[in-house]
Coordinates of C-alpha atoms in Angstrom, one line a residue:
M1 CA 84.4 146.5 106.2
K2 CA 87.0 144.8 108.5
K3 CA 90.2 144.1 106.6
L4 CA 90.6 141.1 108.5
S5 CA 94.0 138.4 108.8
S6 CA 92.8 134.8 108.4
N7 CA 93.3 134.4 112.2
E8 CA 91.7 137.5 113.1
L9 CA 88.4 136.2 111.5
R10 CA 88.6 132.8 113.2
E11 CA 88.6 134.3 116.7
R12 CA 86.3 137.3 115.9
Y13 CA 83.8 134.6 114.7
L14 CA 84.1 132.3 117.6
E15 CA 84.1 135.5 120.1
F16 CA 80.7 136.9 118.6
F17 CA 78.8 133.3 119.1
E18 CA 80.2 133.0 122.5
A19 CA 78.9 136.5 123.1
H20 CA 75.8 135.0 121.9
G21 CA 75.8 131.6 124.3
H22 CA 77.4 129.3 122.2
R23 CA 80.2 127.2 123.4
R24 CA 83.4 126.8 121.6
I25 CA 84.2 123.3 120.6
P26 CA 87.3 121.8 118.8
S27 CA 87.8 121.0 115.2
A28 CA 87.1 117.3 114.8
P29 CA 89.6 115.2 112.6
L30 CA 89.5 114.7 109.0
I31 CA 89.3 111.1 108.6
P32 CA 85.4 110.9 110.6
E33 CA 85.3 108.8 113.6
N34 CA 82.9 106.1 113.1
D35 CA 81.4 107.1 110.0
P36 CA 81.8 105.1 107.0
S37 CA 79.5 107.3 104.9
V38 CA 82.1 109.7 104.1
L39 CA 86.0 109.6 103.5
F40 CA 86.2 112.8 105.1
T41 CA 84.7 115.2 106.9
T42 CA 83.6 118.0 104.4
A43 CA 81.5 119.9 107.1
G44 CA 81.0 120.4 110.5
M45 CA 78.1 119.2 110.9
H46 CA 79.5 115.5 110.5
P47 CA 81.2 115.0 114.0
L48 CA 77.4 116.5 115.1
V49 CA 75.1 114.0 113.9
P50 CA 74.7 112.1 116.8
Y51 CA 73.7 115.6 118.7
L52 CA 71.3 117.0 115.8
K53 CA 69.5 113.4 116.2
G54 CA 68.6 114.0 119.9
Q55 CA 71.3 113.1 121.9
P56 CA 72.8 115.5 124.5
H57 CA 76.1 117.3 123.9
P58 CA 78.4 117.5 127.3
A59 CA 79.2 121.3 125.7
G60 CA 75.6 122.3 125.9
R61 CA 72.8 122.9 123.0
R62 CA 74.4 126.1 121.5
L63 CA 78.0 125.6 120.0
T64 CA 80.3 127.0 117.8
S65 CA 83.4 125.5 115.8
V66 CA 86.0 126.2 113.5
Q67 CA 86.3 123.1 111.8
K68 CA 88.9 121.4 109.1
C69 CA 87.2 120.3 105.9
L70 CA 88.0 118.5 102.6
R71 CA 85.8 117.7 99.8
T72 CA 87.0 115.8 96.6
T73 CA 83.8 117.1 94.7
D74 CA 85.9 119.9 94.2
I75 CA 89.1 118.7 93.5
E76 CA 88.7 119.2 89.2
A77 CA 87.6 122.6 90.0
V78 CA 90.7 123.4 91.7
G79 CA 92.8 126.2 89.8
D80 CA 90.3 128.5 89.6
A81 CA 90.1 131.8 92.2
T82 CA 87.9 130.4 94.9
H83 CA 87.4 126.4 94.8
A84 CA 90.4 124.8 97.3
T85 CA 90.3 120.8 98.1
V86 CA 90.9 121.6 102.4
F87 CA 89.6 124.8 103.9
E88 CA 88.6 125.8 107.0
M89 CA 84.4 126.1 107.8
L90 CA 83.1 128.6 110.5
G91 CA 80.1 127.0 112.3
N92 CA 77.4 127.8 114.7
W93 CA 74.6 125.2 116.1
S94 CA 71.3 125.1 117.6
L95 CA 70.3 121.9 119.2
G96 CA 67.0 122.0 119.4
D97 CA 67.4 125.9 121.2
Y98 CA 66.7 129.0 118.5
F99 CA 66.0 128.5 115.1
K100 CA 64.9 130.6 112.0
R101 CA 64.8 133.5 113.4
E102 CA 67.7 133.8 115.6
A103 CA 70.3 132.5 113.6
I104 CA 69.4 134.6 110.4
M105 CA 69.3 137.7 112.7
M106 CA 72.4 136.4 114.2
S107 CA 74.5 136.2 111.0
W108 CA 72.9 139.5 109.5
E109 CA 74.4 141.2 112.9
F110 CA 77.9 139.4 112.3
L111 CA 78.3 140.5 108.8
T112 CA 76.8 143.8 109.1
S113 CA 77.8 145.4 112.7
S114 CA 79.9 148.2 112.3
A115 CA 81.5 146.1 116.1
W116 CA 82.1 143.0 113.6
L117 CA 83.0 142.6 109.9
E118 CA 80.7 146.0 109.0
I119 CA 79.9 144.7 105.3
D120 CA 77.9 147.0 103.3
P121 CA 74.2 145.9 103.2
N122 CA 74.0 146.8 99.8
L123 CA 76.8 144.4 98.9
L124 CA 74.7 141.7 100.3
A125 CA 71.7 138.9 98.8
V126 CA 70.5 136.0 100.1
S127 CA 68.1 133.0 98.8
V128 CA 66.0 130.4 100.2
F129 CA 64.3 127.4 99.5
A130 CA 61.5 127.9 97.1
G131 CA 59.5 124.4 98.4
D132 CA 58.7 121.0 97.0
A133 CA 56.1 118.0 96.8
D134 CA 58.3 117.0 99.9
A135 CA 58.2 120.3 101.8
P136 CA 56.9 123.9 101.3
G137 CA 58.4 127.0 100.9
D138 CA 60.4 128.5 103.4
T139 CA 58.4 132.1 103.4
E140 CA 59.4 132.4 107.1
A141 CA 63.4 132.9 106.4
A142 CA 61.8 135.6 103.6
T143 CA 60.3 137.5 105.8
I144 CA 63.0 137.5 108.7
W145 CA 65.2 138.8 106.1
E146 CA 63.6 141.5 104.6
K147 CA 62.8 142.6 108.5
C148 CA 66.9 142.8 108.9
G149 CA 66.2 145.2 105.6
V150 CA 66.6 142.9 102.7
S151 CA 64.6 144.1 99.8
P152 CA 62.8 141.1 98.3
Q153 CA 64.5 142.0 95.0
R154 CA 67.5 140.6 96.6
I155 CA 66.0 137.4 98.0
A156 CA 66.1 134.7 95.5
H157 CA 64.1 131.5 96.1
L158 CA 65.5 128.1 94.6
D159 CA 65.2 124.7 94.4
K160 CA 66.9 121.7 96.3
K161 CA 69.9 121.9 94.3
D162 CA 70.5 125.2 95.7
N163 CA 68.8 125.6 98.9
W164 CA 68.4 122.2 100.7
W165 CA 71.3 120.5 102.7
P166 CA 72.5 118.2 101.7
A167 CA 72.3 119.1 98.2
G168 CA 69.3 118.0 96.5
G169 CA 68.1 116.3 99.8
K170 CA 68.7 112.6 98.6
A171 CA 71.1 111.6 101.6
L172 CA 69.5 109.8 104.6
G173 CA 69.2 111.7 107.9
P174 CA 69.1 114.9 109.2
Q175 CA 68.8 118.2 106.2
G176 CA 66.6 120.7 105.2
P177 CA 66.0 123.8 103.7
D178 CA 69.1 126.5 104.1
T179 CA 69.0 129.9 103.2
E180 CA 72.6 131.4 102.2
M181 CA 74.2 134.8 102.0
F182 CA 76.3 136.4 98.7
F183 CA 78.6 139.4 98.5
W184 CA 79.1 141.2 95.4
T185 CA 82.6 141.1 94.0
G186 CA 81.8 143.0 90.9
N187 CA 83.6 146.4 89.8
E188 CA 80.5 148.3 89.4
A189 CA 77.2 148.9 91.9
A190 CA 75.5 145.9 92.9
P191 CA 72.3 145.8 90.6
V192 CA 68.9 145.2 92.5
H193 CA 68.0 142.6 91.4
F194 CA 69.6 139.5 92.6
D195 CA 70.5 137.2 90.0
P196 CA 72.0 133.8 91.7
Q197 CA 73.4 132.8 87.8
D198 CA 75.7 135.9 87.9
K199 CA 79.4 134.7 89.1
R200 CA 80.0 138.1 90.4
W201 CA 77.8 136.6 93.9
V202 CA 79.8 134.7 95.8
E203 CA 78.4 132.8 98.5
I204 CA 79.9 133.1 101.9
W205 CA 77.7 131.9 104.4
N206 CA 75.1 129.1 104.7
D207 CA 72.6 128.8 107.5
V208 CA 70.9 124.9 107.3
F209 CA 67.5 124.8 109.2
M210 CA 67.6 120.8 109.7
Q211 CA 63.9 120.0 110.2
Y212 CA 63.7 117.0 108.7
T213 CA 65.5 113.0 107.9
R214 CA 65.1 111.5 105.2
T215 CA 64.3 107.6 105.5
A216 CA 65.2 104.8 103.7
N217 CA 61.8 104.4 102.2
D218 CA 62.3 108.0 100.9
R219 CA 60.1 110.1 103.4
Y220 CA 60.8 113.3 105.2
E221 CA 59.9 112.7 108.8
T222 CA 60.0 116.0 110.8
L223 CA 62.8 115.6 113.4
P224 CA 61.7 115.8 117.4
Q225 CA 63.8 118.7 117.9
P226 CA 64.6 121.5 114.7
N227 CA 68.6 122.2 114.7
V228 CA 70.5 124.9 113.4
D229 CA 73.5 124.3 111.8
T230 CA 75.3 127.0 109.7
G231 CA 78.8 127.4 107.7
M232 CA 80.9 130.0 106.6
G233 CA 83.6 129.5 104.3
L234 CA 86.8 131.1 105.5
E235 CA 89.0 131.9 103.2
R236 CA 86.8 133.2 100.9
V237 CA 85.0 135.7 103.4
V238 CA 88.8 136.7 103.7
M239 CA 89.4 137.4 100.0
I240 CA 86.3 139.6 100.5
L241 CA 87.3 141.1 103.7
Q242 CA 90.8 141.6 101.9
G243 CA 89.5 143.2 98.7
L244 CA 91.1 140.2 97.0
T245 CA 90.3 138.1 94.0
S246 CA 91.3 135.0 94.6
I247 CA 91.7 132.9 97.8
Y248 CA 95.7 132.2 97.0
E249 CA 96.2 135.7 97.4
I250 CA 95.2 135.4 101.2
D251 CA 97.8 135.9 103.8
T252 CA 97.4 132.0 104.6
Y253 CA 98.6 131.1 101.3
Q254 CA 100.6 133.6 100.8
E255 CA 104.2 132.0 101.4
L256 CA 103.3 128.5 100.0
V257 CA 102.2 130.4 96.3
A258 CA 105.5 132.4 96.5
A259 CA 108.0 129.2 97.2
I260 CA 106.1 127.5 94.4
A261 CA 106.5 130.4 92.2
A262 CA 110.3 130.8 93.0
A263 CA 110.7 127.3 91.5
V264 CA 108.5 127.8 88.5
S265 CA 110.2 128.1 85.0
K266 CA 107.0 128.3 83.1
P267 CA 104.7 130.1 85.1
N268 CA 100.6 129.0 84.9
E269 CA 98.5 130.6 87.2
R270 CA 96.2 127.5 87.4
H271 CA 98.8 124.6 87.7
Q272 CA 100.6 127.0 90.3
R273 CA 97.1 126.9 92.7
I274 CA 97.1 123.3 91.9
V275 CA 100.4 122.3 93.2
A276 CA 99.6 124.6 96.0
D277 CA 96.3 123.7 97.2
H278 CA 97.3 119.8 96.8
L279 CA 100.4 119.9 98.6
K280 CA 98.3 121.5 101.8
A281 CA 95.1 119.1 101.3
A282 CA 97.7 116.3 101.3
T283 CA 99.6 117.5 104.3
F284 CA 96.5 117.6 106.3
I285 CA 95.4 114.3 105.5
L286 CA 99.0 112.7 106.4
A287 CA 99.3 114.6 109.5
D288 CA 95.7 114.3 110.6
E289 CA 95.0 112.6 114.0
H290 CA 94.3 109.9 112.1
P291 CA 97.1 109.8 109.6
V292 CA 96.4 108.4 106.1
L293 CA 99.1 107.0 103.8
P294 CA 98.8 107.0 100.1
S295 CA 97.4 103.8 98.6
K296 CA 95.0 102.5 95.9
T297 CA 91.7 102.8 98.3
G298 CA 89.5 104.5 99.9
Q299 CA 91.2 107.7 101.7
G300 CA 94.5 106.8 101.0
Y301 CA 93.6 106.5 97.0
V302 CA 92.8 110.7 97.6
A303 CA 96.2 111.3 99.1
R304 CA 97.5 109.6 96.1
R305 CA 95.8 111.2 93.6
L306 CA 96.7 114.8 94.8
I307 CA 100.1 114.3 95.0
R308 CA 100.7 113.0 91.6
R309 CA 98.2 115.5 90.4
A310 CA 100.4 118.1 91.9
V311 CA 103.4 116.3 90.7
R312 CA 102.0 116.2 86.9
S313 CA 101.3 120.4 87.5
A314 CA 104.7 120.7 88.5
R315 CA 105.9 119.3 85.5
V316 CA 103.7 121.2 83.3
L317 CA 105.6 124.1 85.6
G318 CA 109.0 123.2 84.7
I319 CA 109.4 122.4 88.3
T320 CA 112.7 120.4 88.3
N321 CA 113.1 119.6 92.5
M322 CA 109.5 119.0 93.2
T323 CA 110.6 117.0 96.8
E324 CA 112.9 120.1 97.5
V325 CA 109.4 122.4 97.4
M326 CA 107.0 119.3 99.0
D327 CA 109.8 119.7 101.9
E328 CA 109.1 123.5 102.2
G329 CA 105.6 123.3 101.5
I330 CA 105.4 120.8 104.8
H331 CA 106.9 123.0 106.7
I332 CA 105.2 126.4 105.4
T333 CA 101.6 124.3 106.1
T334 CA 102.6 123.1 109.7
Q335 CA 103.6 126.4 110.7
Q336 CA 100.9 128.4 109.4
Y337 CA 97.9 126.3 111.2
G338 CA 100.4 124.0 113.7
S339 CA 98.9 126.1 116.6
T340 CA 95.1 125.8 115.1
Y341 CA 95.4 122.4 114.8
P342 CA 98.3 120.3 116.6
S343 CA 98.3 117.3 114.8
L344 CA 100.3 118.9 111.6
V345 CA 103.1 119.8 114.6
R346 CA 102.6 116.1 116.0
H347 CA 102.8 114.5 112.3
E348 CA 104.8 116.8 110.2
T349 CA 108.3 113.9 110.0
L350 CA 105.5 111.4 108.9
A351 CA 103.8 113.3 106.4
R352 CA 107.5 114.7 104.8
E353 CA 108.7 110.8 104.7
K354 CA 105.8 109.4 103.1
M355 CA 105.3 112.1 100.6
K356 CA 108.4 112.2 99.7
A357 CA 108.3 108.4 99.0
E358 CA 104.9 108.9 96.8
I359 CA 106.7 111.7 94.8
T360 CA 109.8 109.8 94.2
Q361 CA 108.0 106.6 93.6
F362 CA 105.4 109.0 90.7
E363 CA 108.5 110.9 89.7
A364 CA 110.2 107.7 88.4
V365 CA 107.5 107.0 86.2
I366 CA 105.3 109.5 84.7
T367 CA 107.4 110.8 82.1
T368 CA 107.3 107.2 80.4
G369 CA 103.7 107.2 81.6
L370 CA 102.9 110.9 79.3
R371 CA 105.4 109.4 76.8
H372 CA 103.0 106.6 76.2
F373 CA 99.7 109.0 76.7
D374 CA 101.4 110.8 74.0
R375 CA 101.3 108.3 71.7
L376 CA 97.7 106.9 72.1
R377 CA 96.3 110.4 71.6
Q378 CA 98.2 110.9 68.2
R379 CA 96.4 108.0 67.1
N380 CA 93.5 108.6 64.7
T381 CA 90.7 107.9 67.7
R382 CA 89.1 110.0 69.9
T383 CA 88.5 107.6 73.1
I384 CA 91.5 106.2 75.4
S385 CA 90.3 102.6 75.5
G386 CA 89.5 101.1 79.2
T387 CA 92.3 98.7 78.8
E388 CA 94.7 101.7 77.5
A389 CA 93.4 103.2 80.6
F390 CA 94.0 100.8 83.0
H391 CA 97.9 100.0 81.3
L392 CA 98.3 103.8 82.6
Y393 CA 96.8 103.4 85.8
E394 CA 98.4 99.8 86.6
T395 CA 101.9 100.4 84.8
Y396 CA 102.9 104.0 85.5
G397 CA 100.1 104.8 88.7
F398 CA 98.0 107.2 86.5
P399 CA 95.0 107.7 88.8
I400 CA 91.9 107.4 86.5
E401 CA 91.3 111.3 86.9
L402 CA 94.1 112.1 85.8
T403 CA 94.4 110.4 82.4
Q404 CA 90.7 111.8 82.4
E405 CA 91.9 115.2 82.7
L406 CA 94.8 114.3 80.3
A407 CA 91.8 113.4 77.6
R408 CA 89.9 116.4 78.4
E409 CA 92.7 118.3 77.5
H410 CA 93.1 117.2 74.3
Q411 CA 89.5 116.6 73.6
L412 CA 89.5 113.1 74.1
T413 CA 87.0 110.6 76.2
V414 CA 88.0 107.8 78.4
D415 CA 86.1 104.7 78.4
L416 CA 85.2 104.4 81.5
P417 CA 82.6 101.7 81.9
S418 CA 85.3 99.0 80.1
F419 CA 88.2 100.6 82.5
T420 CA 86.3 99.8 85.5
Q421 CA 85.7 96.1 84.2
A422 CA 89.7 95.5 83.7
L423 CA 90.3 97.1 87.6
A424 CA 87.9 94.7 88.5
Q425 CA 89.2 92.0 86.9
H426 CA 92.6 93.0 88.3
Q427 CA 91.0 92.6 91.5
T428 CA 89.9 89.7 91.2
D429 CA 93.1 88.4 90.1
S430 CA 95.0 89.9 92.7
R431 CA 92.7 88.3 94.8
Q432 CA 93.5 84.8 93.8
A433 CA 97.2 85.5 93.8
S434 CA 97.3 86.5 97.6
R435 CA 95.9 82.9 98.2
G436 CA 98.9 81.4 96.7
K437 CA 98.6 81.9 93.1
F438 CA 101.8 83.3 92.5
S439 CA 103.1 83.3 88.8
G440 CA 107.0 83.7 87.8
G441 CA 107.2 84.9 91.2
L442 CA 104.9 88.0 91.0
A443 CA 102.0 88.1 93.5
D444 CA 100.1 90.3 90.6
H445 CA 101.3 92.5 88.0
S446 CA 101.1 96.1 89.8
Q447 CA 103.1 98.6 89.1
E448 CA 104.7 97.9 92.3
S449 CA 105.4 94.1 91.5
V450 CA 106.9 95.0 88.4
H451 CA 109.5 97.5 90.2
Y452 CA 110.6 94.9 92.7
H453 CA 110.9 91.9 89.8
T454 CA 112.8 94.2 87.8
A455 CA 114.9 95.3 91.3
T456 CA 115.3 91.2 91.3
H457 CA 117.3 90.8 88.0
L458 CA 119.6 93.8 89.3
L459 CA 120.0 92.1 92.5
H460 CA 121.0 88.8 91.1
Q461 CA 123.5 90.4 88.8
A462 CA 125.0 92.7 91.8
L463 CA 125.0 88.9 93.8
R464 CA 127.1 87.4 91.1
V465 CA 129.4 90.2 90.3
I466 CA 130.4 90.8 94.5
L467 CA 130.2 86.7 95.5
G468 CA 130.6 84.7 92.2
N469 CA 129.8 83.5 89.5
H470 CA 128.4 80.1 91.6
V471 CA 125.6 82.7 92.8
T472 CA 122.5 81.1 90.7
Q473 CA 118.5 81.8 91.1
R474 CA 116.8 79.5 93.7
G475 CA 113.2 81.1 94.2
S476 CA 111.6 84.5 94.6
N477 CA 108.4 85.9 95.9
I478 CA 107.4 89.4 94.6
T479 CA 104.4 91.3 96.4
Q480 CA 103.6 95.3 96.0
E481 CA 105.6 95.6 99.4
R482 CA 108.9 93.6 98.8
L483 CA 111.3 91.3 97.2
R484 CA 112.1 88.1 98.5
F485 CA 115.2 86.3 96.2
D486 CA 116.8 83.1 97.2
F487 CA 120.1 82.0 95.7
S488 CA 122.9 79.7 96.0
H489 CA 125.9 80.7 98.4
P490 CA 127.4 79.0 100.9
E491 CA 127.7 81.0 104.0
K492 CA 126.3 83.9 105.4
L493 CA 127.1 87.6 103.7
S494 CA 129.2 90.2 105.7
A495 CA 127.8 93.9 106.3
E496 CA 130.5 95.1 103.8
Q497 CA 129.0 92.8 101.4
L498 CA 125.6 93.4 101.7
Q499 CA 126.8 97.4 101.6
R500 CA 128.2 96.5 98.5
V501 CA 125.7 94.8 97.0
E502 CA 123.0 97.5 97.8
H503 CA 125.2 100.0 96.3
M504 CA 125.6 98.0 92.8
V505 CA 121.6 97.8 92.8
N506 CA 121.3 101.7 93.4
E507 CA 124.1 102.7 91.2
K508 CA 122.4 100.6 88.1
I509 CA 119.4 102.4 89.1
T510 CA 120.4 106.1 89.2
A511 CA 122.3 105.5 86.0
D512 CA 118.7 104.9 84.6
L513 CA 119.5 101.8 81.9
P514 CA 117.1 100.9 79.3
V515 CA 114.9 97.8 79.8
I516 CA 114.7 96.0 76.6
K517 CA 113.1 92.4 75.3
E518 CA 114.4 90.2 72.7
E519 CA 113.0 87.1 71.6
M520 CA 115.1 84.4 70.7
T521 CA 115.7 80.6 70.6
V522 CA 117.0 79.1 74.0
A523 CA 120.0 78.2 72.4
E524 CA 120.5 81.8 70.9
A525 CA 120.1 83.1 74.7
T526 CA 122.7 80.7 76.1
A527 CA 124.9 81.8 73.3
A528 CA 124.3 85.8 74.6
G529 CA 125.1 84.7 78.0
A530 CA 121.6 85.1 79.3
L531 CA 120.7 83.7 82.5
G532 CA 118.1 81.2 82.5
L533 CA 118.4 78.6 85.3
F534 CA 114.1 78.1 84.4
A535 CA 114.4 78.2 80.4
H536 CA 112.4 75.0 80.3
K537 CA 109.4 77.1 81.6
Y538 CA 109.4 79.1 78.5
G539 CA 109.4 77.0 75.6
E540 CA 111.6 76.7 72.7
R541 CA 111.6 80.7 72.1
V542 CA 112.2 82.4 75.0
S543 CA 111.9 86.2 75.6
V544 CA 115.6 87.5 76.9
Y545 CA 115.6 90.9 79.2
M546 CA 118.7 93.0 79.1
I547 CA 119.3 96.0 81.4
G548 CA 121.6 98.0 79.9
D549 CA 125.1 96.0 79.4
F550 CA 124.5 95.0 83.1
S551 CA 122.4 91.9 83.2
R552 CA 120.6 89.1 80.9
E553 CA 118.2 87.0 82.1
I554 CA 115.2 84.6 80.4
C555 CA 112.3 85.9 81.8
G556 CA 108.6 85.9 81.2
G557 CA 108.5 89.5 82.6
P558 CA 106.7 92.3 83.0
H559 CA 109.5 94.8 83.6
V560 CA 109.7 98.6 83.8
T561 CA 111.0 100.6 80.8
R562 CA 113.8 102.1 82.4
T563 CA 115.9 101.6 85.6
G564 CA 115.3 104.8 86.9
E565 CA 111.9 104.6 87.4
L566 CA 112.4 102.2 90.7
G567 CA 113.7 104.1 93.2
R568 CA 115.9 103.9 96.0
F569 CA 117.0 99.6 96.6
R570 CA 117.5 98.9 100.5
I571 CA 118.2 95.5 101.4
T572 CA 116.3 94.9 104.8
R573 CA 117.3 91.2 105.6
E574 CA 119.8 88.6 104.6
E575 CA 119.2 85.1 106.1
S576 CA 119.4 81.0 105.9
A577 CA 116.8 79.9 103.4
G578 CA 118.4 76.0 103.6
G579 CA 121.6 74.0 103.3
G580 CA 124.2 76.1 100.8
I581 CA 120.9 79.0 100.3
R582 CA 120.5 82.3 101.5
R583 CA 118.0 84.7 101.2
I584 CA 117.5 88.6 100.7
K585 CA 114.8 90.8 101.4
A586 CA 114.6 94.1 100.0
V587 CA 112.6 97.4 99.2
L588 CA 112.1 100.4 97.2
E589 CA 111.9 103.5 98.5

């Protein structure tokens, strides 16, 4: 068996199929082009769907490539020996050219020939489609394997869940039966009979025979041209060739895993693998040909989920310098894969900036969020309600999947339907707010808007300290992206004054001051020195928010619990908002 590195296997594979008449094509972006059916490219076939349906490919009918892929279905499994979110898939295609016999024989030659991988045939087994009411069993593939020298006892006949692509056969479009190849990883001799349930048999390659297309009326129709679509997971095969037990031990992971281990004070193999995988996967997303930035929806939500899950695992590991670990992880990933996927080099700076901002933002609230979760789990109940899960999501930025993961670790469940209902209601309220229905200057009560609301209190007091007590609020407008604050002042602020205001706000953020609410009468609030230009809005009893000893204001809320959650404050613009009124716009980074 050849002990090849990742780069060597990648090149050997392409060379083999080029020698068999295939044309090498480049990897498609992770972010699919003109395909709204999937968030990411999960297999080499996605960019080729038009050609699998019959459209001529400019490179011909025999193709081969190495495709970068990302599968969100495996995120929860990351941490074991073989699962990864982002990976490379070696593939070859026949677009109406050769079919089962040639595909299987080439697979067998590449795996077992002394000129290529030289794997012992006694360590290999295969599976084929058993057949059902939609399609007959693939006896043809089984016969071809036997002719290659595979014993019938090493050929398993399985259903659509295991031997059909896409799995289960419920997706629309091109699909068909497949045959999978397995390698024996056990320490003892491989058993004569192949048991697919034995986890020591690890799948390494999949040949898909696209004979059908599933239509919207649930019919399986024969494609005008039969195609072959294969996929071999590069990382798993390198692990096997190098005699390792985990993909996190292979050459492309070693430097990244070592960098993370160096920052760990409480070692935990699973969480170290999660940090490694998620930093790598997030880098691939942020530095794709079509970069995607962390956000609340779609592909951006996946990026956010990966980064925040990595931050949580980093805290379990006792990592205290996550932004430095992230910075090194991006550099290692870019250096490791940049020659194969040039967009990583082209967008490295963007990836650094956006991942750092996301980590900084989440680190500011995760401590408080975890404390809140601990209070929830210590109650005499086994369920986190949807309202509570939504509070963790909205106030502390916990993706619902992170809350579910934390709950599972403590044998709790999450009421997902009621969370979904709360989220839908919030989205409705946000849409109304975006059409002008602002409450207390806030577009909504999202985590970001709450941060900006609290920062506005710090800004207000900093302006009073630096410019004088004549400064009073004249209005505010707060969204998830920025704050806008209007205040009384007769003249334009100098650059030096703006710098001092910005510095003072950041000084109070760095001090991590507590934000405390007290209920009192308007008279009591005034006697306590609380600012309250709009106190008449709140009735006889009011809420006074105190930020350490720095700021006191009558306000309807909501606010963060400590200023350290806010991030870095930066003034982006200062301008006139009318006679004697100035306006400041600012962001949190």
